[in-house]
XYZ file of C-alpha atoms in Angstrom:
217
model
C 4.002 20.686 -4.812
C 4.219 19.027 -1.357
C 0.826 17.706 -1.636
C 1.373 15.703 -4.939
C 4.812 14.485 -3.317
C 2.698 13.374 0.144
C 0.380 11.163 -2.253
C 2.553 10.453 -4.862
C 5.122 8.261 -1.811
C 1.616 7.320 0.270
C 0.444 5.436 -3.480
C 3.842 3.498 -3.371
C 2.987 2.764 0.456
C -0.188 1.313 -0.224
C 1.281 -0.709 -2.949
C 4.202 -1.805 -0.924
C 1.946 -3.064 1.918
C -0.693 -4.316 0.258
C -3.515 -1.922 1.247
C -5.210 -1.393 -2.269
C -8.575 -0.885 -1.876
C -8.341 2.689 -1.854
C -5.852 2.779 -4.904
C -8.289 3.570 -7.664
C -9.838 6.686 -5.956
C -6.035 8.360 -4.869
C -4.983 7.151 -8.896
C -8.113 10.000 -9.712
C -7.228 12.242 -7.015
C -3.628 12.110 -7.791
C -4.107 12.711 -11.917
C -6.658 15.861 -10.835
C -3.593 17.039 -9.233
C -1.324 16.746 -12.227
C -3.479 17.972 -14.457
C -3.738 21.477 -12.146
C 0.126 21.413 -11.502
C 1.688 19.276 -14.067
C 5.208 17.459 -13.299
C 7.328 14.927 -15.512
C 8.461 13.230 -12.377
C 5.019 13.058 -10.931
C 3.499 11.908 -13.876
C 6.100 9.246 -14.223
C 4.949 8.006 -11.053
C 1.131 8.329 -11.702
C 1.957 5.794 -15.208
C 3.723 3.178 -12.822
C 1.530 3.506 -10.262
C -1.048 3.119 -12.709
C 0.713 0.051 -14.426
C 1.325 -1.453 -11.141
C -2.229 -1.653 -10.712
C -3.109 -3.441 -14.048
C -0.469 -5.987 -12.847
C -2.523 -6.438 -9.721
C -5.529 -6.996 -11.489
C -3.755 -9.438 -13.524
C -3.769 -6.900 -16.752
C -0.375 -7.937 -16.847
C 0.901 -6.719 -20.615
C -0.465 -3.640 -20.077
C 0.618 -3.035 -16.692
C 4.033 -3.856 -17.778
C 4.118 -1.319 -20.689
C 2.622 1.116 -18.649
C 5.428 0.917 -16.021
C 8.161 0.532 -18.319
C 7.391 4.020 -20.303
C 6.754 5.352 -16.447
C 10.286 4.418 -16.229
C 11.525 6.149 -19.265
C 9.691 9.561 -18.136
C 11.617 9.204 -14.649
C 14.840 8.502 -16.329
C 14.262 10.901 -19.221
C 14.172 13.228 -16.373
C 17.546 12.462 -15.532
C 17.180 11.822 -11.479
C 18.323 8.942 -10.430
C 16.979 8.910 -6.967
C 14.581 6.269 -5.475
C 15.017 4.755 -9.519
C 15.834 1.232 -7.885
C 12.832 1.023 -5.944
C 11.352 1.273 -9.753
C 12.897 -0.599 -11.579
C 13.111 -3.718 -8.579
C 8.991 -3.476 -8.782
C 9.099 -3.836 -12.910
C 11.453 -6.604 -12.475
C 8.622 -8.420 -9.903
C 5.764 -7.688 -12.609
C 8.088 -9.451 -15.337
C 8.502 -12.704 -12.923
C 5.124 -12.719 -12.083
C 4.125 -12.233 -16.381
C 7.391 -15.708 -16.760
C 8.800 -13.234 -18.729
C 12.544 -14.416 -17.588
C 14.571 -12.887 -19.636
C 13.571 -9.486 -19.495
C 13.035 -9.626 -15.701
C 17.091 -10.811 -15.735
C 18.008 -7.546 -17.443
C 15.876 -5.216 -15.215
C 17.750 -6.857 -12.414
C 21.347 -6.673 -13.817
C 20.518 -2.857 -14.610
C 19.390 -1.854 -11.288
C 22.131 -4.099 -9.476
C 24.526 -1.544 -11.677
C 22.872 1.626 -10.510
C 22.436 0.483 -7.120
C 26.855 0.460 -7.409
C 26.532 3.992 -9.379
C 24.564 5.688 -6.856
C 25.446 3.982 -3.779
C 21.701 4.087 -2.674
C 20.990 0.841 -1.369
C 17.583 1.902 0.740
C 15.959 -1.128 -1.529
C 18.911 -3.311 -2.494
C 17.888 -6.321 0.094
C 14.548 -6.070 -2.120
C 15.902 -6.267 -5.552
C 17.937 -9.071 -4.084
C 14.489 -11.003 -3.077
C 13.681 -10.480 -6.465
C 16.892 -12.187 -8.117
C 16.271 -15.397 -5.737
C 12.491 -15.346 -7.016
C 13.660 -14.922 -10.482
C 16.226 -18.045 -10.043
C 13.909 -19.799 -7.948
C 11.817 -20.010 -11.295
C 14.490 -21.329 -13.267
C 15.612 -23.805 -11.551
C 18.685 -22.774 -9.698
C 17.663 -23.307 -6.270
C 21.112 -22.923 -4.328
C 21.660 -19.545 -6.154
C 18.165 -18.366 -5.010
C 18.659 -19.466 -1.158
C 22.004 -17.160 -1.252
C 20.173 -14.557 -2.698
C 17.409 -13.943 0.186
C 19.849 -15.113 2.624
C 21.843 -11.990 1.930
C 18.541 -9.880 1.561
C 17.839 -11.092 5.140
C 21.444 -10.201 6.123
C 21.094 -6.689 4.360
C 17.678 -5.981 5.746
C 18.741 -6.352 9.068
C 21.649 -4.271 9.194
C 19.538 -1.397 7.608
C 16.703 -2.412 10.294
C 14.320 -2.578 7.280
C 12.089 -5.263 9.525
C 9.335 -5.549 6.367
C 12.226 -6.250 3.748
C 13.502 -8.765 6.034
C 10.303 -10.482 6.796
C 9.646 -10.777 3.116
C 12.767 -12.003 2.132
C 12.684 -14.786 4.978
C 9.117 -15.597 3.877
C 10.909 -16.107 0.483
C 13.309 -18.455 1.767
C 11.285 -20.264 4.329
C 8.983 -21.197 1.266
C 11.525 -22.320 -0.617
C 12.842 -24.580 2.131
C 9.874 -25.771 2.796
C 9.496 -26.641 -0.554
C 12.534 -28.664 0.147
C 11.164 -30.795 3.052
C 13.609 -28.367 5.854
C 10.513 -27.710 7.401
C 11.786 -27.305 11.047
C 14.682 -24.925 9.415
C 11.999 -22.989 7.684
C 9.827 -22.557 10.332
C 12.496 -21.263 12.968
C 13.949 -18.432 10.176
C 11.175 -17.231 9.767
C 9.562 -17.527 13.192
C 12.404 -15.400 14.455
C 11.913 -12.394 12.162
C 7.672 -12.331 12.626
C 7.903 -12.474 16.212
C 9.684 -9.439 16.138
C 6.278 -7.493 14.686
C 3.954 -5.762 17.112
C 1.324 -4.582 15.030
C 0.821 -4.524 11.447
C -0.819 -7.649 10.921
C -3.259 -6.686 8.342
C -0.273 -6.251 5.994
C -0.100 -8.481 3.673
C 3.529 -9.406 4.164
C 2.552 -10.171 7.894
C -0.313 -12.284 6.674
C 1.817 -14.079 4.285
C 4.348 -15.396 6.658
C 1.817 -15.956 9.392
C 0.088 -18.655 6.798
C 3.091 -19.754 5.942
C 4.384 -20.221 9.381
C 0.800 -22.306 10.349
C 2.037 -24.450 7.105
C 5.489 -25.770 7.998
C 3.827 -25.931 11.467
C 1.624 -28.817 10.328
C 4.799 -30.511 9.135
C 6.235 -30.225 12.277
């Protein structure tokens, strides 16, 4: 129904901008639902949502299984829709777990159906996600092309939050660097754009990170 579709998207939206507090009490509300009106594609959700927050509470293994078999429901379904989005959040759990490998082939396998479906609402995300998953390994210049273009893509979709976070990605990493004054003006440019918002965590992330290369300056 429309009401488990409202909280089933407002979960991801909490996720997505860090507001989690509440998550535990809409993870009940939202399984009383599907246990009244069950749904495959709901319940898909309600197992990564719920896996998503064992990864948050640093339950990683767990978390991880329980997204990957939400996964298999959605795809078992056989909707492809929104599937990225998905698949780009197990891929962040796996980096987060150094589990390199299997993050790699997440990656790969939503770069693929991001070219099958043409849906490319989260592509500048799973992007950020390949530079954080090179980052890690070591190849540095392949990760600053990666959120470079995940700026460039953000942008042109006006997806200011996907932008921010990928320029937060690469302002840390040039920082990291010693290109402090470079790092500070990228991302400088894309938070000043923000009016409001800046509880999120993405805002709060770059504004630290922003009084950090500040210091250096």
């Amino acid at each position: 129904g429309n009401q488990e579709l409202a909280l089933d998207f407002y979960l991801f939206l909490c996720f997505f901008n860090g507001r989690t507090k509440d998550i535990t009490a809409l993870l009940h509300e939202f399984q009383v639902m599907l246990e009244k009106t069950p749904s495959p594609l709901h319940y898909a959700d309600f197992e990564i949502l719920r896996g998503l927050l064992s990864v948050l509470k640093d339950q990683r293994e767990d978390g991880i299984k329980q997204m990957i078999r939400g996964i298999r429901i959605y795809q078992n379904s056989g909707i492809k829709c929104q599937l990225s989005m998905r698949k780009t959040l197990l891929a962040e759990a796996f980096i987060n777990n150094e589990q390199w490998d299997e993050a790699a082939s997440v990656i790969q396998a939503t770069e693929d159906l991001i070219e099958e479906t043409q849906e490319r609402f989260f592509q500048a995300e799973n992007l950020r996600v390949k530079g954080m998953l090179l980052e890690n390994i070591g190849r540095i210049k392949e990760a600053e092309t990666c959120y470079l273009e995940a700026m460039e893509i953000a942008r042109n979709q006006k997806a200011k939050t996907l932008e921010l976070r990928a320029a937060t990605s690469l302002a840390h990493l040039w920082g990291k660097q010693g290109w402090f004054a470079e790092a500070h003006q990228t991302l400088g440019e894309v938070y000043s754009w923000f009016t409001e918002g800046f509880e999120t965590v993405d805002l709060k992330k770059a504004h630290e990170l922003l009084e950090e290369l500040g210091s250096y300056l």
